Coordinates of C-alpha atoms in Angstrom, one line a residue:
Chain A
M1 CA 69.0 -23.9 22.9
A2 CA 71.2 -21.9 20.6
E3 CA 74.7 -20.8 22.0
D4 CA 75.5 -17.4 23.0
L5 CA 76.9 -15.2 20.1
L6 CA 77.5 -12.2 22.4
K7 CA 78.0 -12.3 26.2
V8 CA 78.5 -9.0 28.1
E9 CA 79.6 -9.2 31.7
G10 CA 79.7 -6.1 34.0
L11 CA 80.1 -3.7 31.2
K12 CA 80.8 -0.1 32.4
Q13 CA 81.2 2.9 30.1
Y14 CA 82.0 6.1 32.0
Y15 CA 82.7 9.4 30.3
P16 CA 84.9 11.9 32.1
V17 CA 83.2 15.3 32.5
S18 CA 85.9 17.3 34.1
G19 CA 89.4 16.5 34.9
G20 CA 91.4 19.5 36.0
L21 CA 94.7 19.1 37.8
L22 CA 93.3 19.8 41.2
E23 CA 89.6 18.9 40.7
K24 CA 88.3 15.5 41.5
K25 CA 87.5 13.6 38.4
I26 CA 83.7 13.3 37.7
F27 CA 82.2 10.7 35.4
V28 CA 79.0 10.3 33.6
K29 CA 78.0 6.7 34.2
A30 CA 76.4 6.1 30.9
V31 CA 76.4 2.4 31.2
D32 CA 77.0 1.1 34.8
G33 CA 77.5 -2.6 35.0
V34 CA 75.5 -4.3 32.4
D35 CA 75.1 -8.1 32.0
F36 CA 73.3 -9.9 29.2
E37 CA 73.7 -12.4 26.5
V38 CA 72.4 -12.6 23.0
K39 CA 71.8 -16.0 21.4
K40 CA 72.7 -16.9 17.9
G41 CA 69.9 -15.8 15.5
E42 CA 67.8 -14.0 17.9
V43 CA 66.7 -10.4 17.9
F44 CA 67.5 -8.6 21.2
G45 CA 65.8 -5.3 21.5
I46 CA 67.0 -2.7 24.1
V47 CA 64.5 0.0 25.0
G48 CA 64.8 2.9 27.4
E49 CA 64.2 6.6 27.4
S50 CA 66.7 9.0 26.0
G51 CA 69.9 9.3 28.0
C52 CA 69.6 5.9 29.6
G53 CA 72.8 4.6 27.9
K54 CA 71.3 2.4 25.1
S55 CA 73.4 3.9 22.2
T56 CA 76.6 4.0 24.5
L57 CA 76.0 0.3 25.2
G58 CA 75.9 -0.4 21.4
K59 CA 78.9 1.5 20.8
S60 CA 80.7 -0.2 23.5
I61 CA 79.9 -3.6 22.1
C62 CA 81.3 -2.5 18.7
K63 CA 84.3 -1.0 20.5
L64 CA 83.8 2.2 18.9
I65 CA 84.5 3.6 22.4
E66 CA 86.8 1.9 24.9
P67 CA 84.8 0.3 27.7
T68 CA 85.7 1.5 31.1
D69 CA 85.3 -2.0 32.6
G70 CA 83.7 -5.3 32.1
K71 CA 83.9 -8.2 29.5
I72 CA 82.5 -8.3 26.0
I73 CA 82.7 -11.8 24.6
I74 CA 81.9 -12.5 21.0
D75 CA 81.8 -16.1 19.8
G76 CA 84.0 -17.0 22.7
E77 CA 86.5 -14.3 22.0
E78 CA 87.1 -11.6 24.8
I79 CA 87.4 -8.4 22.8
Q80 CA 87.4 -5.8 25.5
S81 CA 91.1 -5.3 25.5
Y82 CA 91.6 -5.8 21.7
D83 CA 93.5 -3.1 19.9
R84 CA 92.7 -1.6 16.6
K85 CA 94.4 -4.3 14.6
Q86 CA 93.0 -7.2 16.5
M87 CA 89.6 -5.7 16.2
R88 CA 89.7 -5.5 12.5
K89 CA 89.0 -9.3 12.4
V90 CA 86.2 -9.0 14.9
R91 CA 84.6 -6.2 12.9
K92 CA 83.8 -8.8 10.2
K93 CA 81.6 -10.4 12.7
V94 CA 80.0 -7.3 14.2
Q95 CA 78.7 -4.4 12.4
M96 CA 76.8 -1.4 13.3
V97 CA 73.8 0.6 11.7
F98 CA 73.9 4.1 12.8
Q99 CA 71.0 6.3 14.0
D100 CA 71.2 9.3 11.8
P101 CA 71.3 8.2 8.2
Y102 CA 72.2 11.8 7.3
A103 CA 75.3 11.7 9.2
S104 CA 76.6 8.3 8.8
L105 CA 77.5 8.4 5.1
N106 CA 80.5 10.5 4.0
P107 CA 79.0 13.3 1.9
R108 CA 82.0 13.4 -0.3
M109 CA 82.1 9.8 -1.3
S110 CA 79.7 8.1 -4.0
I111 CA 77.6 5.3 -2.8
H112 CA 79.8 3.0 -4.7
D113 CA 82.9 4.2 -2.8
I114 CA 81.1 3.9 0.4
L115 CA 80.1 0.2 -0.1
A116 CA 83.4 -0.7 -1.7
E117 CA 85.3 0.6 1.4
P118 CA 84.6 -2.5 3.6
L119 CA 85.3 -4.9 0.7
I120 CA 88.6 -3.3 0.2
I121 CA 89.5 -3.1 3.8
H122 CA 88.8 -6.7 4.5
G123 CA 90.2 -7.9 1.1
L124 CA 87.0 -9.6 0.3
C125 CA 87.1 -9.1 -3.5
K126 CA 90.0 -10.0 -5.8
D127 CA 89.7 -7.1 -8.3
K128 CA 87.9 -4.1 -9.3
K129 CA 85.3 -6.0 -11.3
E130 CA 84.3 -8.2 -8.3
I131 CA 84.0 -5.1 -6.2
D132 CA 81.7 -3.5 -8.7
E133 CA 79.5 -6.6 -8.8
T134 CA 79.4 -7.0 -5.1
V135 CA 78.3 -3.4 -4.7
I136 CA 75.6 -3.8 -7.1
R137 CA 74.6 -7.0 -5.4
L138 CA 74.5 -5.2 -2.1
L139 CA 72.3 -2.4 -3.5
R140 CA 69.8 -4.9 -4.8
E141 CA 69.7 -6.8 -1.6
V142 CA 68.5 -3.7 0.1
G143 CA 66.0 -2.9 -2.5
M144 CA 67.9 -0.2 -4.4
D145 CA 68.7 0.2 -8.2
D146 CA 72.2 -0.4 -9.8
Y147 CA 72.6 3.1 -11.0
H148 CA 72.3 4.4 -7.5
A149 CA 75.9 3.3 -7.1
N150 CA 77.3 6.5 -8.7
R151 CA 75.2 9.0 -6.9
Y152 CA 76.1 10.8 -3.7
P153 CA 74.4 10.6 -0.4
H154 CA 72.8 14.0 -0.6
E155 CA 70.7 12.8 -3.5
F156 CA 68.8 10.2 -1.3
S157 CA 66.1 10.4 1.2
G158 CA 66.5 9.3 4.6
G159 CA 65.0 5.8 4.1
Q160 CA 67.3 5.3 1.1
R161 CA 70.3 6.4 3.1
Q162 CA 69.6 4.0 6.0
R163 CA 69.2 1.3 3.4
I164 CA 72.6 2.1 2.2
G165 CA 74.0 2.1 5.8
I166 CA 72.4 -1.4 6.0
A167 CA 74.1 -2.4 2.8
R168 CA 77.4 -1.2 4.2
A169 CA 77.0 -3.4 7.4
L170 CA 76.0 -6.3 5.1
A171 CA 79.0 -6.0 3.0
V172 CA 81.3 -7.9 5.3
R173 CA 78.6 -10.6 6.0
P174 CA 78.6 -10.1 9.8
E175 CA 76.9 -12.4 12.3
L176 CA 75.9 -9.7 14.6
I177 CA 74.3 -6.4 13.6
V178 CA 73.9 -3.7 16.2
A179 CA 71.2 -1.4 15.0
D180 CA 71.4 1.9 17.0
E181 CA 67.9 3.3 16.6
P182 CA 68.0 2.7 12.8
V183 CA 64.5 4.0 12.2
S184 CA 64.1 6.8 14.8
A185 CA 65.1 9.5 12.3
L186 CA 62.8 8.2 9.6
D187 CA 59.1 8.9 8.7
V188 CA 56.7 6.3 10.1
S189 CA 55.8 5.0 6.5
I190 CA 59.5 4.6 5.8
Q191 CA 60.1 3.1 9.2
S192 CA 58.1 0.0 8.3
Q193 CA 59.9 -0.3 5.0
V194 CA 63.2 -0.4 6.7
L195 CA 62.0 -2.6 9.6
N196 CA 60.6 -5.1 7.0
L197 CA 63.8 -5.0 5.0
M198 CA 65.7 -5.8 8.2
S199 CA 63.3 -8.8 9.1
K200 CA 63.7 -10.0 5.5
L201 CA 67.6 -10.0 5.7
K202 CA 67.5 -11.7 9.0
K203 CA 65.4 -14.6 7.5
D204 CA 67.8 -14.7 4.4
Y205 CA 71.1 -14.7 6.3
N206 CA 70.2 -15.7 9.9
F207 CA 71.8 -12.5 11.3
T208 CA 71.6 -11.8 15.0
Y209 CA 70.4 -8.3 15.8
I210 CA 70.8 -6.1 18.8
F211 CA 68.0 -3.6 18.1
I212 CA 68.2 -0.4 20.1
A213 CA 65.2 1.9 20.1
H214 CA 63.1 4.2 22.2
D215 CA 59.9 3.2 20.4
L216 CA 58.2 0.3 22.1
S217 CA 56.0 -0.6 19.2
V218 CA 59.1 -0.7 16.8
V219 CA 60.9 -3.0 19.2
E220 CA 57.8 -5.2 19.7
H221 CA 57.5 -5.6 16.0
I222 CA 61.0 -6.9 15.4
S223 CA 62.5 -8.3 18.6
D224 CA 62.4 -11.8 20.2
R225 CA 63.8 -10.9 23.5
I226 CA 63.8 -7.3 24.9
G227 CA 65.9 -5.6 27.7
V228 CA 64.6 -2.5 29.4
M229 CA 67.3 0.1 30.4
Y230 CA 67.1 2.7 33.0
L231 CA 70.0 5.1 33.7
G232 CA 72.8 2.8 32.6
N233 CA 71.3 -0.6 33.9
F234 CA 68.9 -3.1 32.7
V235 CA 65.8 -3.2 34.9
E236 CA 63.9 -5.9 33.0
E237 CA 64.9 -8.6 30.5
A238 CA 62.3 -10.9 29.0
S239 CA 60.9 -12.5 25.9
K240 CA 58.7 -10.3 23.9
E241 CA 55.6 -12.0 25.0
N242 CA 56.3 -12.0 28.6
L243 CA 57.4 -8.4 28.7
Y244 CA 54.4 -6.9 26.9
K245 CA 51.7 -9.1 28.6
N246 CA 53.2 -9.3 31.9
P247 CA 55.6 -6.6 32.8
M248 CA 57.1 -7.0 36.2
H249 CA 59.2 -4.0 36.9
P250 CA 57.4 -0.8 37.9
Y251 CA 59.5 1.2 35.3
T252 CA 58.4 -1.2 32.5
Q253 CA 54.9 -1.0 33.7
A254 CA 55.0 2.7 33.5
L255 CA 56.6 2.7 30.1
L256 CA 54.2 0.3 28.7
S257 CA 51.2 2.2 30.1
A258 CA 52.4 5.1 28.0
V259 CA 52.0 3.3 24.7
P260 CA 48.9 4.6 23.1
I261 CA 46.1 2.2 22.1
P262 CA 44.4 2.9 18.7
N263 CA 41.0 2.9 20.3
P264 CA 39.6 6.2 21.6
H265 CA 37.2 4.5 23.8
A266 CA 39.6 2.2 25.6
K267 CA 40.0 3.2 29.2
K268 CA 43.5 2.8 30.4
E269 CA 45.2 3.2 33.7
R270 CA 48.2 5.2 33.1
I271 CA 51.1 5.3 35.4
I272 CA 52.6 8.6 35.5
L273 CA 56.2 8.8 36.7
E274 CA 57.0 11.9 38.6
G275 CA 60.1 13.9 38.0
N276 CA 62.7 13.7 35.4
I277 CA 65.3 11.0 34.8
P278 CA 68.1 11.7 37.4
S279 CA 71.6 12.7 36.4
A280 CA 73.8 9.9 35.4
I281 CA 76.8 11.8 36.9
N282 CA 75.4 11.3 40.4
P283 CA 72.9 8.4 40.1
P284 CA 70.6 7.7 43.1
S285 CA 72.0 5.1 45.6
G286 CA 70.5 1.7 45.8
C287 CA 68.1 1.0 43.0
K288 CA 68.4 3.8 40.5
F289 CA 64.8 4.0 39.9
H290 CA 63.8 4.5 43.5
T291 CA 63.4 8.2 43.2
R292 CA 60.5 7.8 40.8
C293 CA 59.2 4.5 41.7
P294 CA 55.6 4.2 42.8
K295 CA 56.4 1.1 44.9
C296 CA 59.6 2.3 46.5
M297 CA 60.6 0.7 49.8
E298 CA 63.2 1.3 52.3
I299 CA 65.6 -1.5 50.9
C300 CA 65.5 0.2 47.3
K301 CA 67.2 3.2 48.7
R302 CA 70.0 1.3 50.2
E303 CA 70.7 -1.8 48.1
A304 CA 70.8 -2.2 44.4
P305 CA 68.6 -5.1 43.4
K306 CA 69.9 -8.4 41.9
K307 CA 68.7 -10.0 38.9
Y308 CA 65.7 -12.2 39.9
Q309 CA 64.1 -14.8 37.7
V310 CA 60.4 -14.4 37.7
G311 CA 59.3 -16.8 35.0
D312 CA 60.5 -18.6 32.0
D313 CA 63.0 -16.3 30.3
H314 CA 61.9 -13.4 32.3
F315 CA 64.4 -11.6 34.5
V316 CA 63.8 -8.5 36.6
Y317 CA 66.1 -6.2 38.6
C318 CA 63.7 -5.3 41.5
H319 CA 63.5 -5.9 45.2
L320 CA 59.8 -6.7 44.9
Y321 CA 60.5 -9.9 43.5
D322 CA 63.0 -11.1 46.2
K323 CA 61.4 -14.2 47.2
E324 CA 64.0 -14.9 49.8
N325 CA 62.9 -11.8 51.7
P326 CA 59.4 -12.4 52.8
E327 CA 59.4 -9.2 54.7
V328 CA 60.1 -7.2 51.6
N329 CA 57.5 -9.4 49.7
G330 CA 54.9 -8.6 52.3
T331 CA 55.5 -4.9 52.0
A332 CA 55.5 -5.1 48.4
A333 CA 52.0 -6.7 48.3
K334 CA 50.8 -4.1 50.7
K335 CA 52.3 -1.2 48.7
T336 CA 50.7 -2.5 45.6
E337 CA 47.3 -2.5 47.2
E338 CA 48.0 1.0 48.5
T339 CA 48.8 2.3 44.9
K340 CA 45.8 0.7 43.5
A341 CA 43.6 2.2 46.1
E342 CA 45.2 5.5 45.5
A343 CA 44.6 5.2 41.8
Q344 CA 41.0 4.5 42.3
E345 CA 40.5 7.4 44.6
A346 CA 42.2 9.6 42.0
Chain B
M1 CA 76.8 -5.5 -18.4
A2 CA 75.8 -3.8 -15.4
K3 CA 79.1 -1.9 -15.3
E4 CA 78.5 -0.4 -18.7
K5 CA 75.0 0.9 -17.5
V6 CA 76.8 2.4 -14.4
L7 CA 79.4 4.2 -16.5
N8 CA 76.8 5.7 -18.7
E9 CA 75.0 7.0 -15.8
R10 CA 78.1 8.8 -14.5
T11 CA 77.7 11.8 -17.1
D12 CA 74.4 13.2 -15.8
I13 CA 74.8 13.2 -12.1
N14 CA 75.7 16.0 -9.9
T15 CA 79.0 15.3 -8.4
P16 CA 80.5 17.8 -5.8
F17 CA 83.1 18.8 -8.4
K18 CA 80.4 19.7 -11.0
D19 CA 78.7 21.7 -8.4
F20 CA 81.8 23.7 -7.7
V21 CA 82.5 24.4 -11.5
R22 CA 79.0 25.6 -11.8
K23 CA 79.4 28.0 -9.0
F24 CA 82.8 29.0 -9.9
K25 CA 81.7 30.1 -13.4
K26 CA 79.5 32.7 -11.9
Q27 CA 82.5 34.4 -10.2
K28 CA 83.4 36.9 -12.9
T29 CA 86.3 38.6 -11.3
A30 CA 87.8 35.3 -10.2
L31 CA 87.5 34.1 -13.8
V32 CA 89.5 37.1 -15.0
A33 CA 92.0 36.5 -12.2
M34 CA 92.3 32.9 -13.3
C35 CA 92.8 33.9 -16.9
F36 CA 95.6 36.2 -15.9
I37 CA 97.3 33.6 -13.9
I38 CA 97.1 31.1 -16.7
F39 CA 98.5 33.8 -18.9
L40 CA 101.4 34.3 -16.4
V41 CA 102.1 30.7 -16.2
I42 CA 102.4 30.3 -20.0
L43 CA 104.5 33.5 -20.0
S44 CA 106.8 31.9 -17.5
F45 CA 107.4 29.0 -19.7
I46 CA 108.0 30.9 -23.1
S47 CA 109.3 34.3 -21.7
Y48 CA 112.9 33.6 -22.7
Q49 CA 111.9 32.8 -26.3
I50 CA 109.7 35.8 -26.7
A51 CA 111.6 38.4 -24.9
P52 CA 112.8 41.1 -27.5
Y53 CA 116.2 41.6 -25.6
G54 CA 118.4 39.3 -23.6
I55 CA 118.0 39.8 -19.9
N56 CA 121.6 40.9 -19.5
E57 CA 121.9 42.7 -22.8
Y58 CA 123.7 46.0 -21.9
D59 CA 123.1 49.1 -24.2
Y60 CA 125.0 52.1 -22.8
M61 CA 123.6 54.2 -25.5
A62 CA 120.1 53.7 -24.0
I63 CA 120.5 54.3 -20.3
L64 CA 117.3 55.0 -18.2
Q65 CA 115.2 55.7 -21.2
G66 CA 111.4 55.9 -20.8
P67 CA 108.9 53.7 -22.5
S68 CA 109.2 53.7 -26.3
A69 CA 108.3 51.5 -29.3
A70 CA 111.8 49.9 -29.0
H71 CA 111.7 49.4 -25.1
W72 CA 108.1 49.2 -24.0
F73 CA 108.9 49.4 -20.4
G74 CA 112.0 51.6 -20.8
T75 CA 115.5 50.7 -19.8
D76 CA 117.4 50.5 -16.6
E77 CA 120.7 52.1 -15.5
F78 CA 122.7 49.8 -17.7
G79 CA 120.4 50.2 -20.8
R80 CA 118.8 46.6 -20.2
D81 CA 115.3 46.3 -21.5
L82 CA 112.9 46.3 -18.5
F83 CA 110.1 44.6 -20.4
S84 CA 112.3 41.5 -21.3
R85 CA 113.6 41.5 -17.6
I86 CA 110.1 41.7 -16.1
I87 CA 108.6 38.9 -18.3
C88 CA 111.5 36.7 -17.6
G89 CA 111.1 37.4 -13.9
T90 CA 107.7 35.8 -14.0
R91 CA 109.2 32.4 -13.9
I92 CA 111.2 33.2 -10.7
S93 CA 108.3 34.8 -8.9
L94 CA 105.9 32.2 -9.8
S95 CA 108.1 29.2 -9.0
V96 CA 109.1 30.8 -5.6
G97 CA 105.4 31.3 -4.8
L98 CA 104.5 27.7 -5.9
F99 CA 107.4 25.9 -4.3
S100 CA 107.3 27.6 -0.9
V101 CA 103.5 27.3 -0.6
S102 CA 103.5 23.7 -1.8
I103 CA 106.1 22.8 0.9
A104 CA 104.2 24.8 3.4
A105 CA 100.8 23.2 2.4
I106 CA 102.0 19.6 2.5
C107 CA 103.8 20.1 5.8
G108 CA 101.1 22.2 7.5
T109 CA 98.5 19.6 6.3
I110 CA 100.2 16.6 7.7
L111 CA 100.9 18.3 11.0
G112 CA 97.3 19.7 11.2
L113 CA 95.9 16.2 10.4
L114 CA 98.1 14.4 13.0
G115 CA 97.5 17.1 15.7
G116 CA 93.8 17.2 15.2
Y117 CA 93.2 13.5 15.0
Y118 CA 95.4 12.2 17.7
G119 CA 95.2 15.2 20.1
G120 CA 96.9 15.1 23.3
L121 CA 100.6 15.8 23.7
L122 CA 101.5 15.7 20.0
D123 CA 98.7 18.3 19.3
S124 CA 99.9 20.6 22.0
A125 CA 103.5 20.4 20.8
I126 CA 102.6 21.1 17.3
M127 CA 100.2 23.9 18.2
R128 CA 102.7 25.6 20.5
V129 CA 105.4 25.6 17.9
C130 CA 102.9 27.2 15.5
D131 CA 102.0 29.8 18.1
V132 CA 105.7 30.7 18.5
L133 CA 105.8 31.1 14.7
F134 CA 102.7 33.1 14.6
A135 CA 104.1 35.4 17.2
F136 CA 106.6 36.7 14.7
P137 CA 105.5 39.0 11.9
G138 CA 106.1 37.0 8.7
I139 CA 108.6 39.1 7.1
I140 CA 110.7 39.3 10.3
L141 CA 110.7 35.7 10.6
A142 CA 111.8 35.2 7.0
I143 CA 114.7 37.7 7.6
A144 CA 115.7 35.8 10.7
I145 CA 115.7 32.6 8.6
I146 CA 117.6 34.1 5.9
A147 CA 120.1 35.4 8.4
I148 CA 120.6 31.9 9.6
L149 CA 120.7 30.1 6.2
G150 CA 122.4 32.9 4.2
S151 CA 120.8 34.7 1.3
G152 CA 119.7 33.1 -2.1
M153 CA 116.5 32.2 -3.8
T154 CA 116.6 28.5 -2.3
N155 CA 116.8 30.0 1.2
V156 CA 113.9 32.5 0.4
V157 CA 111.7 29.5 -0.7
I158 CA 112.5 27.7 2.8
A159 CA 112.0 30.9 4.7
V160 CA 108.6 31.5 3.2
A161 CA 107.5 27.9 3.5
V162 CA 108.4 28.0 7.3
F163 CA 106.3 31.0 7.9
S164 CA 103.3 29.8 5.8
T165 CA 103.3 26.4 7.4
P166 CA 101.5 27.3 10.7
T167 CA 98.5 28.8 8.9
F168 CA 98.0 25.5 7.1
A169 CA 98.5 23.4 10.2
R170 CA 95.9 25.5 12.1
L171 CA 93.4 25.4 9.3
V172 CA 93.7 21.7 8.7
R173 CA 93.6 21.0 12.4
S174 CA 90.4 22.9 12.9
T175 CA 88.7 21.0 10.1
T176 CA 90.0 17.8 11.4
L177 CA 88.6 18.4 14.9
A178 CA 85.3 19.3 13.3
T179 CA 85.2 16.3 10.9
K180 CA 86.6 13.8 13.5
G181 CA 83.4 13.9 15.5
N182 CA 81.2 13.1 12.6
V183 CA 79.2 9.8 12.6
F184 CA 80.7 8.8 9.1
V185 CA 84.1 8.8 10.7
Q186 CA 82.8 6.5 13.4
A187 CA 81.1 4.4 10.7
A188 CA 84.4 4.0 8.9
R189 CA 86.1 2.9 12.1
N190 CA 83.3 0.5 12.6
I191 CA 83.9 -1.2 9.2
G192 CA 87.6 -1.5 10.2
A193 CA 89.3 1.3 8.4
S194 CA 92.8 2.0 9.6
D195 CA 93.8 5.5 11.0
A196 CA 95.7 6.3 7.7
R197 CA 92.6 5.5 5.7
I198 CA 90.3 7.5 7.9
L199 CA 92.7 10.5 7.9
F200 CA 93.2 10.6 4.0
R201 CA 89.9 9.2 2.8
H202 CA 87.4 10.7 5.2
I203 CA 89.0 13.6 7.0
L204 CA 91.3 15.1 4.5
P205 CA 88.6 15.6 1.6
S206 CA 86.6 17.8 4.0
A207 CA 89.7 20.0 4.5
V208 CA 90.6 20.1 0.7
P209 CA 88.4 23.2 -0.1
N210 CA 89.9 25.2 2.7
I211 CA 93.3 24.1 1.7
I212 CA 92.9 25.2 -1.8
V213 CA 91.7 28.6 -0.8
Q214 CA 94.4 29.1 1.5
Y215 CA 96.9 27.8 -0.9
T216 CA 95.8 30.3 -3.7
M217 CA 95.9 33.2 -1.1
S218 CA 99.2 32.2 0.3
I219 CA 100.9 32.2 -3.2
G220 CA 100.1 35.9 -3.5
T221 CA 101.4 36.6 0.0
S222 CA 104.6 34.4 -0.6
I223 CA 105.3 36.1 -3.9
L224 CA 105.2 39.5 -2.1
T225 CA 107.4 38.3 0.7
A226 CA 109.9 36.9 -1.6
S227 CA 109.9 40.1 -3.6
S228 CA 110.3 42.1 -0.4
L229 CA 113.3 39.9 0.7
S230 CA 114.9 40.6 -2.7
F231 CA 114.2 44.2 -2.3
L232 CA 115.9 44.2 1.0
G233 CA 118.9 42.4 -0.6
M234 CA 118.3 39.1 1.0
G235 CA 116.8 37.1 -1.8
A236 CA 117.8 37.0 -5.4
Q237 CA 121.1 38.5 -6.1
P238 CA 121.9 40.9 -9.1
P239 CA 121.8 40.5 -12.0
T240 CA 118.8 38.0 -11.7
P241 CA 115.7 39.8 -13.0
E242 CA 113.7 39.2 -9.9
W243 CA 110.8 41.7 -9.6
G244 CA 111.7 42.8 -5.9
L245 CA 115.3 43.2 -7.1
L246 CA 114.2 45.2 -10.1
L247 CA 112.1 47.4 -7.9
S248 CA 115.1 47.9 -5.5
N249 CA 117.4 48.9 -8.3
G250 CA 114.9 51.2 -9.8
R251 CA 114.4 53.0 -6.4
T252 CA 117.7 54.8 -6.9
Y253 CA 116.5 56.5 -10.1
M254 CA 112.9 56.8 -9.1
M255 CA 113.0 60.7 -9.0
T256 CA 114.3 60.8 -12.6
S257 CA 113.0 57.7 -14.2
W258 CA 109.6 56.6 -12.9
H259 CA 109.3 53.6 -15.1
T260 CA 112.1 51.9 -13.4
T261 CA 109.9 51.3 -10.4
L262 CA 106.4 51.5 -11.8
F263 CA 106.6 48.4 -14.1
P264 CA 108.1 45.9 -11.6
G265 CA 105.7 47.2 -9.0
L266 CA 102.8 46.9 -11.3
A267 CA 103.9 43.2 -12.1
I268 CA 104.0 42.3 -8.5
F269 CA 100.8 44.1 -7.5
L270 CA 98.8 42.5 -10.5
T271 CA 100.2 39.0 -9.8
V272 CA 99.3 39.1 -6.1
L273 CA 96.0 40.6 -6.7
A274 CA 95.1 38.0 -9.3
F275 CA 96.0 35.2 -6.8
N276 CA 93.9 37.0 -4.0
L277 CA 90.9 37.4 -6.3
L278 CA 91.0 33.8 -7.5
G279 CA 91.2 32.7 -3.8
D280 CA 88.2 34.8 -2.9
G281 CA 86.4 33.3 -5.9
L282 CA 87.2 29.8 -5.0
R283 CA 86.2 30.3 -1.4
D284 CA 82.9 31.4 -2.5
A285 CA 82.4 28.6 -4.9
L286 CA 83.6 25.9 -2.4
D287 CA 81.4 27.1 0.5
P288 CA 78.6 24.7 0.8
K289 CA 76.5 27.1 2.6
L290 CA 76.5 29.5 -0.3
T291 CA 74.0 28.0 -2.7
D292 CA 73.3 30.0 -5.9

């Protein structure tokens, strides 16, 4: 098995929301203790509904925000306490592609200047000529023309801008690219172009991707392994095949049941979740999903579930799969039957 | 090979600067104002060569004469030619305006960038000092500074610079705060850009249009303030042909010789007006929200 390129342990990212002199400090727990690893050369997809902390997680990994707690280990280096200067070397290994291609390019810089910046900062080119050549090579790699170098971001469409964003990330030849919803701001037709470009680049350079998205079909298309997030935690982590064919966590099941099937006659049992995602300021006790879980048990309200292995490369954070607790297991089976019966009645 | 192609391409593209030039050309008043300012600048360089009389050339046979073919703007109480004195005063007023506002713009921009970017205690400290300076009316503050430093043109420049600085600091700070949150700043940090690089390459350019407008407008104000200080006897000392001083001299004879105050007054008025109109035009041309 390939070695871990990135390892995240107990990563927490809290944002303070109020902090008066006399008030008690309140935090938004955007990411609340996340563990996972990404192996060299794989594409790790992260899905979840909006507000579940996927983007925050991506930014923490790139240290664009200082993590509150936990460890981030890249290539054996613990980077969580690195300062700006130390980070500069790490940035050559980890790059980020941003969600909004309209905001991530400086409108006052030409494409040439945007792409030349990482080269200059990391001293990757000897002279101006080499920089010019590298910029043009980068543009070609992402399928753009040489003369685009002298244009400004406002002259490009969203898809083209996203290509430029990818080219900028490529400039330093990173090992890990964190793509934060790189296609969610684009048209469906353009989405596939950008996704194919990313797959092609992965093949050419053997990048490792962390691919963050809320669109399940997009993630399915590109990922090898997928983590499902809910309210700052992973609920399920599995290989693509396992997750889509055999979702174990009630949340994943509900999420997958919402994916439309391109067949109007197909009958499908949809699991409708009730209520909204709870506030991350005051998340529910125990399992964070228990307020909306159709299979909620007493233990879920008290204890946060541990990570249980349910199959080859398939992990789930749910009490339903606690084999050491036969009582829970029994209840779970009963509950599942009940829900099925209810569904049939309805 | 590829580079040549790239260079050829550069001519027909729409840079932000070209966009600005195109918009600015439509501002007729501002264009006129700019021409007038260019004229003043040229005048300030050649005034001593083209002045028909020396600035301190006394002629006791022609005291307080009205405008005539020999003395276009008339003469003062010592028979000195007002026209020569006014055009020679251009250099003083323009350089006072330019120097003081340049100092203010540089200091204010740096303070604003630092305060806005780093925030926290530094920001609070800078902004509270600015608040204190804002609490004084400009001219009173300038008088206070002159009182401490003593009179003279250098001190006028310092005084005017001090009271213009907070405006720039606030302006740049607000743009910095607005730009800092942009994703492209985060992207720059992501590729490993240093703070200095982010500040000067990514944040400052967004503030430049505002700075240019404020700069132009401030020159008008600072010329006016410098003249006021000279008028009050705290700036230029006689016999310097400073406009405010000319006005102050002429005030004594205003009832009998109107031209002694009218022409210096007009010079100040037109110059300040030109800078303000140019500033207005620049603001409209640089505002990205106003498309043709």
